[in-house]
Amino acid sequence: DLVLSPNQVEELVALIAAWRRGEQVQPDFTLTELLDNAVFSLAQDDPQSAALAIQRASQIVSGTTLQNLQTAADQITAGDLAAAQQTITALQAAPTHGDPTAGAEVYTAQCAACHGAQGEGGVGVALVNNAFVTAQSDPDLRQFILDGRPGTAMSGFMNRLDDTQLANLIAFLRLWQAAP
């Protein structure tokens, strides 16, 4: 017997109402969450769930990331779950490939008020040649931006920046780390 909580019932009713209005409703998953789900599903010998996570991830990415997801999907279809898991794990570890020009726009809109227009610092720390930023991998920096730093003015950006914005912001911040 499946029993839904009152909150789940409300969400289901809202979803059905949106469908009736002709709205396309997509779950609010990040690429990181979907890749984590795919790896977990493959480790549990559940290729169908892994394929679903990859299909959802394919809807929110482009370029080489999309090509690599297609490779993983093809590997699952061929029954080579170990190869698919390796492909997805490599995607998880890959550096972020964002557009630094678009990242500058994200920075100006979301970060400059605290970190300064040129990353010089203010309420927040300076971000130019910042040892912390330099030492973080792209996935770790992404997670830090999403989570923020409790007890400081650095609140997280979960549900405020999408994956593309995060990738672009990180690409922009990386430019400052190479600055003289």
CSV table of C-alpha atoms in Angstrom, one decimal:
chain,number,residue,atom,x,y,z
A,1,ASP,CA,0.0,0.0,0.0
A,2,LEU,CA,1.3,3.4,-1.0
A,3,VAL,CA,0.3,6.2,1.2
A,4,LEU,CA,1.1,9.8,0.3
A,5,SER,CA,1.7,12.6,2.8
A,6,PRO,CA,-0.6,15.6,2.6
A,7,ASN,CA,2.3,17.6,1.1
A,8,GLN,CA,2.9,14.9,-1.6
A,9,VAL,CA,-0.8,15.0,-2.4
A,10,GLU,CA,-0.8,18.8,-2.8
A,11,GLU,CA,2.3,18.6,-5.0
A,12,LEU,CA,0.7,15.9,-7.1
A,13,VAL,CA,-2.5,18.0,-7.5
A,14,ALA,CA,-0.4,21.0,-8.5
A,15,LEU,CA,1.4,19.0,-11.1
A,16,ILE,CA,-1.8,17.6,-12.6
A,17,ALA,CA,-3.2,21.2,-12.7
A,18,ALA,CA,-0.1,22.4,-14.5
A,19,TRP,CA,-0.4,19.6,-17.0
A,20,ARG,CA,-4.0,20.5,-17.6
A,21,ARG,CA,-2.9,24.1,-18.4
A,22,GLY,CA,-0.5,22.7,-21.0
A,23,GLU,CA,2.6,23.6,-19.0
A,24,GLN,CA,5.8,21.6,-19.4
A,25,VAL,CA,7.0,20.8,-15.8
A,26,GLN,CA,10.6,19.7,-15.3
A,27,PRO,CA,11.9,18.5,-12.0
A,28,ASP,CA,14.4,20.9,-10.4
A,29,PHE,CA,17.5,18.7,-10.5
A,30,THR,CA,21.1,19.8,-10.9
A,31,LEU,CA,23.6,18.1,-13.2
A,32,THR,CA,25.6,17.1,-10.2
A,33,GLU,CA,22.6,15.4,-8.6
A,34,LEU,CA,21.7,13.6,-11.8
A,35,LEU,CA,25.3,12.3,-12.3
A,36,ASP,CA,25.3,11.2,-8.6
A,37,ASN,CA,22.0,9.4,-9.2
A,38,ALA,CA,23.3,7.7,-12.3
A,39,VAL,CA,26.5,6.5,-10.6
A,40,PHE,CA,24.6,5.2,-7.6
A,41,SER,CA,22.1,3.4,-9.9
A,42,LEU,CA,24.8,1.7,-11.8
A,43,ALA,CA,26.5,0.7,-8.6
A,44,GLN,CA,23.2,-0.9,-7.5
A,45,ASP,CA,22.9,-2.7,-10.9
A,46,ASP,CA,20.0,-0.6,-11.9
A,47,PRO,CA,20.6,0.5,-15.5
A,48,GLN,CA,17.1,1.7,-16.1
A,49,SER,CA,17.3,4.3,-13.3
A,50,ALA,CA,20.8,5.3,-14.5
A,51,ALA,CA,19.5,5.8,-18.1
A,52,LEU,CA,16.7,8.0,-16.8
A,53,ALA,CA,19.1,10.2,-14.8
A,54,ILE,CA,21.3,10.5,-17.9
A,55,GLN,CA,18.3,11.3,-20.1
A,56,ARG,CA,17.2,14.1,-17.7
A,57,ALA,CA,20.8,15.4,-17.5
A,58,SER,CA,21.0,15.5,-21.3
A,59,GLN,CA,18.1,18.0,-21.3
A,60,ILE,CA,20.1,20.6,-19.3
A,61,VAL,CA,23.6,20.4,-20.9
A,62,SER,CA,25.2,20.9,-24.2
A,63,GLY,CA,28.5,20.4,-26.0
A,64,THR,CA,31.0,17.8,-24.9
A,65,THR,CA,29.1,17.1,-21.7
A,66,LEU,CA,26.1,16.1,-23.8
A,67,GLN,CA,28.3,14.0,-26.0
A,68,ASN,CA,29.8,12.2,-23.0
A,69,LEU,CA,26.3,11.6,-21.6
A,70,GLN,CA,25.3,10.1,-24.9
A,71,THR,CA,28.3,7.8,-24.7
A,72,ALA,CA,27.3,6.7,-21.3
A,73,ALA,CA,23.7,6.1,-22.5
A,74,ASP,CA,25.1,4.0,-25.4
A,75,GLN,CA,27.3,2.0,-23.0
A,76,ILE,CA,24.3,1.2,-20.8
A,77,THR,CA,22.3,0.2,-23.8
A,78,ALA,CA,25.1,-2.1,-24.9
A,79,GLY,CA,25.2,-3.6,-21.3
A,80,ASP,CA,28.6,-2.2,-20.4
A,81,LEU,CA,27.7,-0.8,-17.1
A,82,ALA,CA,31.3,-0.6,-15.8
A,83,ALA,CA,32.3,1.6,-18.8
A,84,ALA,CA,29.2,3.8,-18.3
A,85,GLN,CA,30.1,4.3,-14.7
A,86,GLN,CA,33.6,5.3,-15.7
A,87,THR,CA,32.3,7.7,-18.3
A,88,ILE,CA,30.0,9.4,-15.7
A,89,THR,CA,32.6,9.4,-13.0
A,90,ALA,CA,35.0,11.2,-15.4
A,91,LEU,CA,32.3,13.8,-16.1
A,92,GLN,CA,31.9,14.3,-12.3
A,93,ALA,CA,35.6,15.0,-12.0
A,94,ALA,CA,35.9,17.1,-15.2
A,95,PRO,CA,36.6,20.8,-14.8
A,96,THR,CA,33.7,23.2,-15.5
A,97,HIS,CA,33.5,24.4,-19.0
A,98,GLY,CA,31.7,27.7,-18.8
A,99,ASP,CA,31.7,31.0,-20.7
A,100,PRO,CA,33.7,33.6,-18.7
A,101,THR,CA,32.0,36.5,-20.5
A,102,ALA,CA,28.6,35.2,-19.4
A,103,GLY,CA,30.1,34.5,-16.0
A,104,ALA,CA,31.1,38.2,-15.7
A,105,GLU,CA,27.4,39.0,-16.0
A,106,VAL,CA,26.5,36.5,-13.3
A,107,TYR,CA,29.2,37.9,-11.1
A,108,THR,CA,28.0,41.5,-11.5
A,109,ALA,CA,24.4,40.5,-10.8
A,110,GLN,CA,25.0,38.1,-7.9
A,111,CYS,CA,28.4,38.7,-6.3
A,112,ALA,CA,29.8,42.2,-6.9
A,113,ALA,CA,27.7,43.8,-4.2
A,114,CYS,CA,29.7,41.9,-1.5
A,115,HIS,CA,33.0,41.0,-3.3
A,116,GLY,CA,33.5,44.2,-5.2
A,117,ALA,CA,33.0,45.1,-8.8
A,118,GLN,CA,36.6,44.0,-9.6
A,119,GLY,CA,36.8,41.2,-7.0
A,120,GLU,CA,38.7,43.5,-4.7
A,121,GLY,CA,36.6,42.5,-1.6
A,122,GLY,CA,34.2,44.4,0.6
A,123,VAL,CA,31.7,42.7,2.8
A,124,GLY,CA,33.0,39.5,1.2
A,125,VAL,CA,36.6,38.6,0.7
A,126,ALA,CA,38.7,39.6,-2.3
A,127,LEU,CA,38.4,37.0,-5.0
A,128,VAL,CA,41.3,38.1,-7.2
A,129,ASN,CA,44.2,35.7,-6.6
A,130,ASN,CA,42.3,34.1,-3.8
A,131,ALA,CA,44.1,31.0,-2.4
A,132,PHE,CA,40.9,29.3,-1.4
A,133,VAL,CA,39.3,29.7,-4.9
A,134,THR,CA,42.6,28.6,-6.5
A,135,ALA,CA,42.9,25.4,-4.3
A,136,GLN,CA,39.3,24.2,-5.0
A,137,SER,CA,38.4,21.9,-7.8
A,138,ASP,CA,35.6,23.1,-10.0
A,139,PRO,CA,33.1,20.6,-8.5
A,140,ASP,CA,34.2,21.7,-5.0
A,141,LEU,CA,34.0,25.4,-5.8
A,142,ARG,CA,30.5,24.8,-7.4
A,143,GLN,CA,29.3,23.1,-4.2
A,144,PHE,CA,30.8,25.9,-2.0
A,145,ILE,CA,28.9,28.5,-4.1
A,146,LEU,CA,25.7,26.5,-3.7
A,147,ASP,CA,26.1,25.9,0.0
A,148,GLY,CA,27.7,29.2,1.1
A,149,ARG,CA,29.5,29.6,4.3
A,150,PRO,CA,27.3,29.3,7.4
A,151,GLY,CA,27.8,32.1,10.0
A,152,THR,CA,29.0,34.6,7.4
A,153,ALA,CA,27.4,36.9,4.9
A,154,MET,CA,28.1,34.2,2.2
A,155,SER,CA,24.7,32.7,1.8
A,156,GLY,CA,24.4,29.8,-0.6
A,157,PHE,CA,23.1,30.1,-4.1
A,158,MET,CA,21.1,26.9,-4.2
A,159,ASN,CA,18.0,27.4,-6.3
A,160,ARG,CA,19.2,30.9,-7.3
A,161,LEU,CA,21.8,29.9,-10.0
A,162,ASP,CA,21.3,27.1,-12.5
A,163,ASP,CA,24.1,24.8,-13.7
A,164,THR,CA,25.0,27.0,-16.7
A,165,GLN,CA,25.2,30.1,-14.6
A,166,LEU,CA,27.4,28.3,-12.1
A,167,ALA,CA,29.7,27.0,-14.8
A,168,ASN,CA,30.0,30.4,-16.3
A,169,LEU,CA,30.7,32.0,-12.9
A,170,ILE,CA,33.4,29.5,-12.1
A,171,ALA,CA,35.0,30.1,-15.6
A,172,PHE,CA,35.0,33.8,-14.8
A,173,LEU,CA,36.5,33.4,-11.3
A,174,ARG,CA,39.3,31.2,-12.8
A,175,LEU,CA,40.4,34.1,-14.9
A,176,TRP,CA,41.1,36.1,-11.8
A,177,GLN,CA,43.1,33.3,-10.3
A,178,ALA,CA,45.5,33.5,-13.2
A,179,ALA,CA,45.8,37.3,-13.0
A,180,PRO,CA,49.2,38.8,-12.0
